[in-house]
Structures are given as structure tokens and as C-alpha cells.
């Protein structure tokens, strides 16, 4: 059985974000300020055989890109095997991962050898104390060395994610510009998203991405034309800088119109939207290779339920108490 996953709004979904673990070792103030706490009745994360069946089915259904995320994906001991499984699926062209980079310096070459093609690293500040205050870990020098190593390995892309936080890192733009002048790396400023856990924090620290965009335009940065298959970022370039700056603004109009992604949690629940209410367990259909057609049929039916857009502007956060549960 082959098919293309599409919904009733004419969108297709070649991109899967798969969380492989819910635990994270960082305690970012906007996500897990008290650190990750395991609950006693927590179901086990997907095993590599379940991941293989899942990715094989999604690849048959037209998936071309998978992003491995978490929690912190590098905390999984079998991460290299997961990357190799993803890279081995016919049709999958991009194997991406989002990481806080705690093991980047030590492991990035092995991840590349295993099949990783695209890398996103979270770097919320370029000043050591500030980075430690936001993430709970004084690891910026090691992280920056890891990024420089990754830049020498020939990845399809290395992107850095920085969540915009009013009063905490909104003075970092000059430092970022210095950094981007001679590094071929794409920085993404992400607007802070409101989740079930961070309501008060959101009110204090949410900063509209348009504030940064105005500063960029004033400094001679120009928005690039959007590629047909572009992600949610509006991307800016400047002739004097090797690096680029992308803006991800989930509260902007039309953010969802270009949605091309589905999500699966570390325990195998399909999520149609990062902030959607709908999530169905796929795990029962991942127990045997012979279940593949049933799994594909279920995916097709579930997509019929996907909404046109999230309702973050209305204060709806869906099932998401924080993004560590599903990977952002
Ligand atoms: N642990 C990995 C990391 O730090 O990149 C992967 C998971 S993390 C949840 C994925 C991305 O989501 C990170 O770049 C993080 O900064 C971002 N993120 C988490 N909570 C967020 C929020 N409330 N609003 C915007 N971005 C958020």
C-alpha cells in the first residue's frame, strides 16, 4: 500500500517530528524550570523496533524528512541506532535532530556517521552567565566548541534555535551579529509559545518577533523569498554576513497555512498539531511488521481530523503542558 498523507485543507505532510524520549537534563526557565520529573506510571518510550516500523510506514506514506527530538534525544543510549534506522528508510532524504548540545562536542561525528544530515542546536544566549541562568547549566563554551566542530563536518544545514525572552536575552542581538559574520549557520529566533505550564512566565517574557525583525531591517538585513517547501521561518540575509537569521513566529497570521508536519510522542501517540487536542496511540499498531497496512490506514483517517490552525491566540494550549513532552 502506498499513499500520500494529505488533509482536507489541501496540505500534505512530508515531515515527521519524532520525540524519542520525554526526559531532558536541562531546566530551561520557559520549559522545565524545575527540571524533568518522571511520573511513576510513565509508559516506556518507543523501542527501536517500534521506531523502525513507524518510520517505515511514514516513509511509505510520503515522508521525506524526519526530525528526532525530545526531551533531550542525545540522552538515549541507542540514539546512533535510531539515526541509522531513519537514514535507512527508502525515500527519507533528511534526517534532522534538535538537541541542547550537551553531548555535541563528543558525539556529533558519530551522529553524522550514523546518518544525521541536518542539525538544530538550542542556544538561548551567547553570554556565559546568561546561558547558565536560562538553561540551568554553565556549558556555553563546550556547546560553542561543539557547534564549530559540527560546522566542519559538512551537514546539509546547521541551525541554532534561540527562544526570544523579554528581559532575559533580548539584548543579545549585537553578540549574535558578531557570531554570524563569518559562520555559515542559520540562527532561528523563536517567539516564546504559551504552554499549559508557563502562563505567568509567558506574560512576563513574551516578546513579539516583529521587534527583532524591525531591528534587522534597519541594519540592512533583507527577507529572502520563501521556497515552496520552506518551513515556518521567515529568513533574512545580509551581504556582509555568512550566517542567516530566521524568525519563527507561531502567533503570526497564516503560520498554520503552510503546516507540513506531523508529530509522534516518545510513547507513540500521533499528534496532529503541536498544540492540538487530538492524539491517538499508534503503539498498538507497531508490534508486528504485518500491521503496516492497518497503520497506514489509521494515519489516513486521523489526518481527516486535522484542524486548519492552532488556537494559541485564544489562549488554547491543547494537550501541551510544556514542549519537552513533544519536542517543539
Ligand atoms: N532538548 C532539545 C533542545 O533543547 O533543543 C529538543 C527539545 S526542545 C523542547 C525543542 C525546542 O523547543 C528548543 O529549541 C526549545 O528552545 C524550544 N522550546 C521549548 N519550549 C518552548 C516554548 N515555550 N516556546 C518556544 N520554544 C520552546
Short mmCIF file of C-alpha atoms and ligand atoms in Angstrom, two decimals:
data_model
loop_
_atom_site.label_atom_id
_atom_site.label_comp_id
_atom_site.label_asym_id
_atom_site.label_seq_id
_atom_site.Cartn_x
_atom_site.Cartn_y
_atom_site.Cartn_z
CA UNK A 1 0.00 0.00 0.00
CA UNK A 2 1.49 3.41 -0.97
CA UNK A 3 -0.19 6.76 -0.30
CA UNK A 4 0.46 10.42 0.31
CA UNK A 5 -0.66 11.86 3.59
CA UNK A 6 -2.88 14.85 2.97
CA UNK A 7 -5.67 16.69 4.80
CA UNK A 8 -8.96 18.32 3.86
CA UNK A 9 -7.28 21.74 3.55
CA UNK A 10 -5.01 20.61 0.71
CA UNK A 11 -1.88 20.32 2.85
CA UNK A 12 0.45 17.31 2.57
CA UNK A 13 2.78 16.07 5.29
CA UNK A 14 6.24 15.01 4.17
CA UNK A 15 7.75 15.94 7.55
CA UNK A 16 7.55 13.96 10.81
CA UNK A 17 8.90 15.14 14.15
CA UNK A 18 9.51 12.14 16.33
CA UNK A 19 10.22 12.55 20.03
CA UNK A 20 12.37 9.63 21.18
CA UNK A 21 12.49 10.48 24.88
CA UNK A 22 10.49 12.71 27.23
CA UNK A 23 13.32 13.30 29.74
CA UNK A 24 15.61 16.32 29.49
CA UNK A 25 18.71 17.11 31.56
CA UNK A 26 18.31 20.91 31.23
CA UNK A 27 15.91 23.08 33.19
CA UNK A 28 15.20 25.92 30.78
CA UNK A 29 13.18 28.56 32.59
CA UNK A 30 10.50 28.66 29.84
CA UNK A 31 10.09 24.88 29.54
CA UNK A 32 11.08 22.79 32.59
CA UNK A 33 12.11 25.35 35.27
CA UNK A 34 12.24 22.67 37.99
CA UNK A 35 13.86 20.09 35.74
CA UNK A 36 12.31 16.94 34.32
CA UNK A 37 10.34 14.85 36.80
CA UNK A 38 9.42 11.30 35.85
CA UNK A 39 5.97 10.12 36.94
CA UNK A 40 5.71 6.63 38.38
CA UNK A 41 3.11 5.43 35.85
CA UNK A 42 5.09 6.63 32.85
CA UNK A 43 4.84 4.20 29.90
CA UNK A 44 8.15 3.13 28.33
CA UNK A 45 9.47 5.11 25.38
CA UNK A 46 9.28 3.56 21.92
CA UNK A 47 11.80 0.76 21.37
CA UNK A 48 13.97 0.73 18.25
CA UNK A 49 11.83 -1.98 16.59
CA UNK A 50 8.71 0.15 17.12
CA UNK A 51 10.55 3.20 15.75
CA UNK A 52 11.63 1.20 12.68
CA UNK A 53 8.03 0.12 11.95
CA UNK A 54 6.75 3.65 12.48
CA UNK A 55 9.34 5.28 10.19
CA UNK A 56 8.95 2.59 7.51
CA UNK A 57 5.19 3.26 7.39
CA UNK A 58 5.57 7.05 7.33
CA UNK A 59 8.19 6.74 4.57
CA UNK A 60 5.75 4.68 2.52
CA UNK A 61 3.17 7.40 3.10
CA UNK A 62 5.41 10.06 1.56
CA UNK A 63 7.55 11.24 4.49
CA UNK A 64 10.79 12.77 3.19
CA UNK A 65 12.15 14.33 6.35
CA UNK A 66 12.21 13.14 9.94
CA UNK A 67 13.35 15.20 12.91
CA UNK A 68 14.49 13.34 16.01
CA UNK A 69 13.69 15.38 19.09
CA UNK A 70 12.71 15.06 22.75
CA UNK A 71 13.06 15.78 25.72
CA UNK A 72 16.77 15.61 25.01
CA UNK A 73 17.33 12.99 22.28
CA UNK A 74 21.05 12.62 22.96
CA UNK A 75 20.20 11.10 26.36
CA UNK A 76 19.07 7.94 24.55
CA UNK A 77 21.90 5.42 24.59
CA UNK A 78 20.65 3.90 21.32
CA UNK A 79 20.49 7.26 19.51
CA UNK A 80 23.04 6.23 16.84
CA UNK A 81 20.93 3.17 16.05
CA UNK A 82 17.78 5.32 15.78
CA UNK A 83 19.56 7.70 13.38
CA UNK A 84 20.72 4.75 11.27
CA UNK A 85 17.18 3.30 11.18
CA UNK A 86 15.84 6.65 9.97
CA UNK A 87 18.55 7.05 7.33
CA UNK A 88 17.92 3.51 6.02
CA UNK A 89 14.24 4.11 5.12
CA UNK A 90 13.74 4.42 1.34
CA UNK A 91 12.50 7.91 0.47
CA UNK A 92 13.77 9.66 3.61
CA UNK A 93 16.12 12.36 2.33
CA UNK A 94 16.72 14.34 5.50
CA UNK A 95 17.42 13.01 8.97
CA UNK A 96 17.42 16.01 11.30
CA UNK A 97 17.77 16.32 15.05
CA UNK A 98 17.14 19.06 17.62
CA UNK A 99 19.41 18.93 20.67
CA UNK A 100 20.51 21.10 23.58
CA UNK A 101 24.04 20.12 22.51
CA UNK A 102 25.16 18.71 25.87
CA UNK A 103 26.95 15.87 24.03
CA UNK A 104 27.59 17.69 20.78
CA UNK A 105 31.37 18.04 21.03
CA UNK A 106 31.83 14.38 21.94
CA UNK A 107 29.21 12.76 19.73
CA UNK A 108 28.49 14.87 16.66
CA UNK A 109 30.89 12.99 14.36
CA UNK A 110 29.33 9.67 15.35
CA UNK A 111 25.82 11.06 14.71
CA UNK A 112 26.90 12.20 11.26
CA UNK A 113 28.39 8.77 10.54
CA UNK A 114 25.16 7.13 11.70
CA UNK A 115 23.10 9.09 9.16
CA UNK A 116 22.26 12.51 10.63
CA UNK A 117 22.08 15.08 7.81
CA UNK A 118 20.66 18.25 9.45
CA UNK A 119 21.28 19.59 12.93
CA UNK A 120 19.47 22.15 15.13
CA UNK A 121 21.10 23.21 18.39
CA UNK A 122 19.40 25.31 21.05
CA UNK A 123 21.49 28.32 22.14
CA UNK A 124 19.38 30.82 24.04
CA UNK A 125 22.21 33.27 24.81
CA UNK A 126 25.80 33.89 23.73
CA UNK A 127 26.89 35.19 27.12
CA UNK A 128 28.03 32.50 29.54
CA UNK A 129 26.19 33.67 32.69
CA UNK A 130 23.02 34.39 30.76
CA UNK A 131 23.10 30.96 29.12
CA UNK A 132 23.55 29.31 32.52
CA UNK A 133 20.71 31.34 34.05
CA UNK A 134 18.26 30.35 31.28
CA UNK A 135 19.19 26.67 30.92
CA UNK A 136 20.40 25.84 34.44
CA UNK A 137 23.76 24.66 33.01
CA UNK A 138 27.07 26.51 32.70
CA UNK A 139 28.03 24.80 29.45
CA UNK A 140 28.21 27.51 26.82
CA UNK A 141 31.96 27.22 25.95
CA UNK A 142 31.68 23.45 25.38
CA UNK A 143 28.49 23.97 23.35
CA UNK A 144 30.07 26.60 21.09
CA UNK A 145 33.08 24.33 20.51
CA UNK A 146 30.65 21.54 19.56
CA UNK A 147 28.87 23.82 17.07
CA UNK A 148 32.19 24.76 15.45
CA UNK A 149 33.03 21.08 15.16
CA UNK A 150 29.62 20.39 13.56
CA UNK A 151 30.18 23.24 11.08
CA UNK A 152 33.32 21.46 9.86
CA UNK A 153 31.54 18.17 9.17
CA UNK A 154 29.55 19.12 6.06
CA UNK A 155 25.97 18.80 7.34
CA UNK A 156 23.16 19.82 4.95
CA UNK A 157 22.40 22.58 7.47
CA UNK A 158 23.33 23.58 10.99
CA UNK A 159 20.72 25.81 12.62
CA UNK A 160 20.72 27.38 16.05
CA UNK A 161 17.49 27.97 17.99
CA UNK A 162 17.12 30.87 20.41
CA UNK A 163 13.80 31.50 22.15
CA UNK A 164 13.13 35.26 22.38
CA UNK A 165 12.77 36.24 26.03
CA UNK A 166 11.96 39.80 27.05
CA UNK A 167 14.35 40.99 29.80
CA UNK A 168 16.43 37.78 29.63
CA UNK A 169 18.11 37.61 26.22
CA UNK A 170 16.63 40.42 24.13
CA UNK A 171 19.90 42.39 24.35
CA UNK A 172 21.91 39.62 22.66
CA UNK A 173 21.42 40.73 19.04
CA UNK A 174 24.81 42.55 18.75
CA UNK A 175 26.62 39.45 20.07
CA UNK A 176 24.70 37.27 17.61
CA UNK A 177 25.62 39.55 14.72
CA UNK A 178 29.33 39.24 15.62
CA UNK A 179 28.91 35.47 15.74
CA UNK A 180 27.12 35.26 12.38
CA UNK A 181 29.52 37.48 10.47
CA UNK A 182 31.82 34.61 9.45
CA UNK A 183 29.89 31.46 10.33
CA UNK A 184 27.71 29.75 7.73
CA UNK A 185 24.96 28.98 10.20
CA UNK A 186 21.32 29.86 10.39
CA UNK A 187 20.06 31.32 13.65
CA UNK A 188 16.34 30.96 14.38
CA UNK A 189 14.71 33.36 16.79
CA UNK A 190 11.63 31.58 18.08
CA UNK A 191 8.78 33.52 19.68
CA UNK A 192 8.06 32.15 23.13
CA UNK A 193 4.97 29.93 22.98
CA UNK A 194 2.46 29.80 25.73
CA UNK A 195 2.05 26.30 27.16
CA UNK A 196 -0.07 24.85 29.93
CA UNK A 197 2.81 25.27 32.44
CA UNK A 198 4.22 28.70 31.61
CA UNK A 199 1.28 31.14 31.66
CA UNK A 200 2.74 33.66 34.10
CA UNK A 201 6.24 33.39 32.59
CA UNK A 202 4.75 33.94 29.16
CA UNK A 203 3.07 37.17 30.24
CA UNK A 204 6.35 38.46 31.68
CA UNK A 205 8.76 37.40 28.94
CA UNK A 206 6.92 37.06 25.64
CA UNK A 207 8.46 39.34 23.02
CA UNK A 208 6.98 39.78 19.57
CA UNK A 209 9.38 38.65 16.84
CA UNK A 210 8.43 41.72 14.82
CA UNK A 211 10.52 43.81 17.27
CA UNK A 212 13.64 41.91 16.17
CA UNK A 213 12.64 42.00 12.53
CA UNK A 214 12.40 45.80 12.62
CA UNK A 215 15.96 45.98 14.03
CA UNK A 216 17.21 43.61 11.33
CA UNK A 217 15.65 45.60 8.51
CA UNK A 218 17.07 48.82 9.94
CA UNK A 219 20.52 47.15 9.95
CA UNK A 220 20.30 46.23 6.25
CA UNK A 221 19.03 42.65 6.56
CA UNK A 222 16.61 41.64 3.81
CA UNK A 223 13.94 38.95 3.85
CA UNK A 224 14.62 36.15 1.36
CA UNK A 225 11.86 34.92 -0.97
CA UNK A 226 10.17 31.86 0.52
CA UNK A 227 10.87 28.49 -1.10
CA UNK A 228 7.75 26.43 -1.89
CA UNK A 229 8.71 23.77 0.66
CA UNK A 230 10.01 26.29 3.24
CA UNK A 231 9.42 25.67 6.94
CA UNK A 232 7.72 28.20 9.21
CA UNK A 233 10.72 30.58 9.41
CA UNK A 234 10.92 33.93 7.63
CA UNK A 235 14.58 34.08 6.66
CA UNK A 236 16.81 37.18 6.45
CA UNK A 237 20.26 37.62 4.88
CA UNK A 238 22.83 40.40 4.73
CA UNK A 239 25.66 40.70 2.17
CA UNK A 240 28.28 41.23 4.89
CA UNK A 241 27.31 38.16 6.92
CA UNK A 242 27.85 34.47 6.12
CA UNK A 243 25.15 33.50 8.60
CA UNK A 244 21.41 34.00 8.21
CA UNK A 245 18.64 34.79 10.65
CA UNK A 246 15.25 33.10 10.62
CA UNK A 247 12.19 34.23 12.53
CA UNK A 248 9.65 31.71 13.78
CA UNK A 249 6.50 33.47 14.90
CA UNK A 250 3.77 30.97 15.78
CA UNK A 251 1.33 33.76 16.64
CA UNK A 252 1.55 35.32 13.19
CA UNK A 253 -1.33 35.12 10.73
CA UNK A 254 -1.02 32.19 8.28
CA UNK A 255 1.56 30.34 10.41
CA UNK A 256 -0.52 27.16 10.10
CA UNK A 257 -1.42 27.52 6.42
CA UNK A 258 1.97 26.11 5.41
CA UNK A 259 1.92 23.33 8.02
CA UNK A 260 3.61 20.24 6.56
CA UNK A 261 4.42 18.29 9.70
CA UNK A 262 3.04 15.64 11.99
CA UNK A 263 4.33 14.66 15.40
CA UNK A 264 4.70 11.43 17.30
CA UNK A 265 5.46 11.44 21.02
CA UNK A 266 8.12 9.28 22.67
CA UNK A 267 5.44 6.78 23.67
CA UNK A 268 3.97 6.55 20.17
CA UNK A 269 0.98 8.94 20.24
CA UNK A 270 0.27 10.67 16.96
CA UNK A 271 -0.23 14.42 17.43
CA UNK A 272 -1.77 16.31 14.55
CA UNK A 273 -0.68 19.70 15.93
CA UNK A 274 1.90 20.78 18.49
CA UNK A 275 -0.96 22.41 20.36
CA UNK A 276 -3.84 20.21 19.21
CA UNK A 277 -6.19 18.28 21.44
CA UNK A 278 -6.16 15.27 19.15
CA UNK A 279 -3.66 12.48 19.81
CA UNK A 280 -4.15 8.80 19.20
CA UNK A 281 -1.89 5.94 20.29
CA UNK A 282 -0.11 4.27 17.37
CA UNK A 283 1.85 1.90 19.60
CA UNK A 284 -0.65 -0.97 19.36
CA UNK A 285 -0.03 -0.89 15.59
CA UNK A 286 3.76 -1.01 15.94
CA UNK A 287 4.07 -4.50 17.37
CA UNK A 288 4.43 -6.50 14.16
CA UNK A 289 5.61 -5.77 10.60
CA UNK A 290 2.35 -7.31 9.37
CA UNK A 291 0.37 -4.39 10.86
CA UNK A 292 1.77 -1.90 8.35
CA UNK A 293 -1.34 -1.54 6.15
CA UNK A 294 -3.53 -1.07 9.21
CA UNK A 295 -1.12 1.58 10.48
CA UNK A 296 -1.19 3.41 7.14
CA UNK A 297 -4.98 3.30 7.02
CA UNK A 298 -5.15 4.73 10.56
CA UNK A 299 -2.81 7.58 9.63
CA UNK A 300 -5.01 8.43 6.65
CA UNK A 301 -8.16 8.51 8.80
CA UNK A 302 -6.52 10.61 11.52
CA UNK A 303 -5.41 13.27 9.05
CA UNK A 304 -9.05 13.81 8.18
CA UNK A 305 -9.34 15.20 11.74
CA UNK A 306 -6.53 17.76 11.46
CA UNK A 307 -7.71 21.33 12.11
CA UNK A 308 -6.90 24.33 9.91
CA UNK A 309 -4.85 26.00 12.65
CA UNK A 310 -3.90 26.10 16.32
CA UNK A 311 -5.79 28.42 18.67
CA UNK A 312 -2.86 29.83 20.62
CA UNK A 313 -4.11 33.40 20.14
CA UNK A 314 -7.25 32.42 22.02
CA UNK A 315 -5.14 31.10 24.89
CA UNK A 316 -5.72 27.44 23.95
CA UNK A 317 -2.69 25.26 24.64
CA UNK A 318 -4.24 21.91 23.83
CA UNK A 319 -2.58 18.91 25.45
CA UNK A 320 0.82 20.53 25.76
CA UNK A 321 1.88 21.32 29.34
CA UNK A 322 5.42 22.05 28.12
CA UNK A 323 7.30 21.34 24.89
CA UNK A 324 9.55 18.67 26.43
CA UNK A 325 6.64 16.24 26.13
CA UNK A 326 6.52 16.53 22.37
CA UNK A 327 9.69 18.22 21.17
CA UNK A 328 8.71 21.70 19.99
N1 LIG B 1 16.14 19.24 24.17
C1 LIG B 1 16.21 19.63 22.79
C2 LIG B 1 16.61 21.09 22.67
O1 LIG B 1 16.86 21.72 23.69
O2 LIG B 1 16.72 21.57 21.55
C3 LIG B 1 14.98 19.31 21.97
C4 LIG B 1 13.63 19.55 22.57
S1 LIG B 1 13.22 21.24 22.83
C5 LIG B 1 11.59 21.11 23.51
C6 LIG B 1 12.98 21.82 21.19
C7 LIG B 1 12.97 23.32 21.01
O3 LIG B 1 11.78 23.84 21.58
C8 LIG B 1 14.13 24.05 21.67
O4 LIG B 1 14.78 24.88 20.72
C9 LIG B 1 13.46 24.89 22.73
O5 LIG B 1 14.14 26.09 22.95
C10 LIG B 1 12.08 25.10 22.14
N2 LIG B 1 11.06 25.44 23.13
C11 LIG B 1 10.75 24.78 24.27
N3 LIG B 1 9.72 25.39 24.91
C12 LIG B 1 9.36 26.45 24.15
C13 LIG B 1 8.37 27.47 24.26
N4 LIG B 1 7.50 27.51 25.27
N5 LIG B 1 8.28 28.40 23.27
C14 LIG B 1 9.15 28.36 22.21
N6 LIG B 1 10.09 27.42 22.04
C15 LIG B 1 10.22 26.49 23.00
#
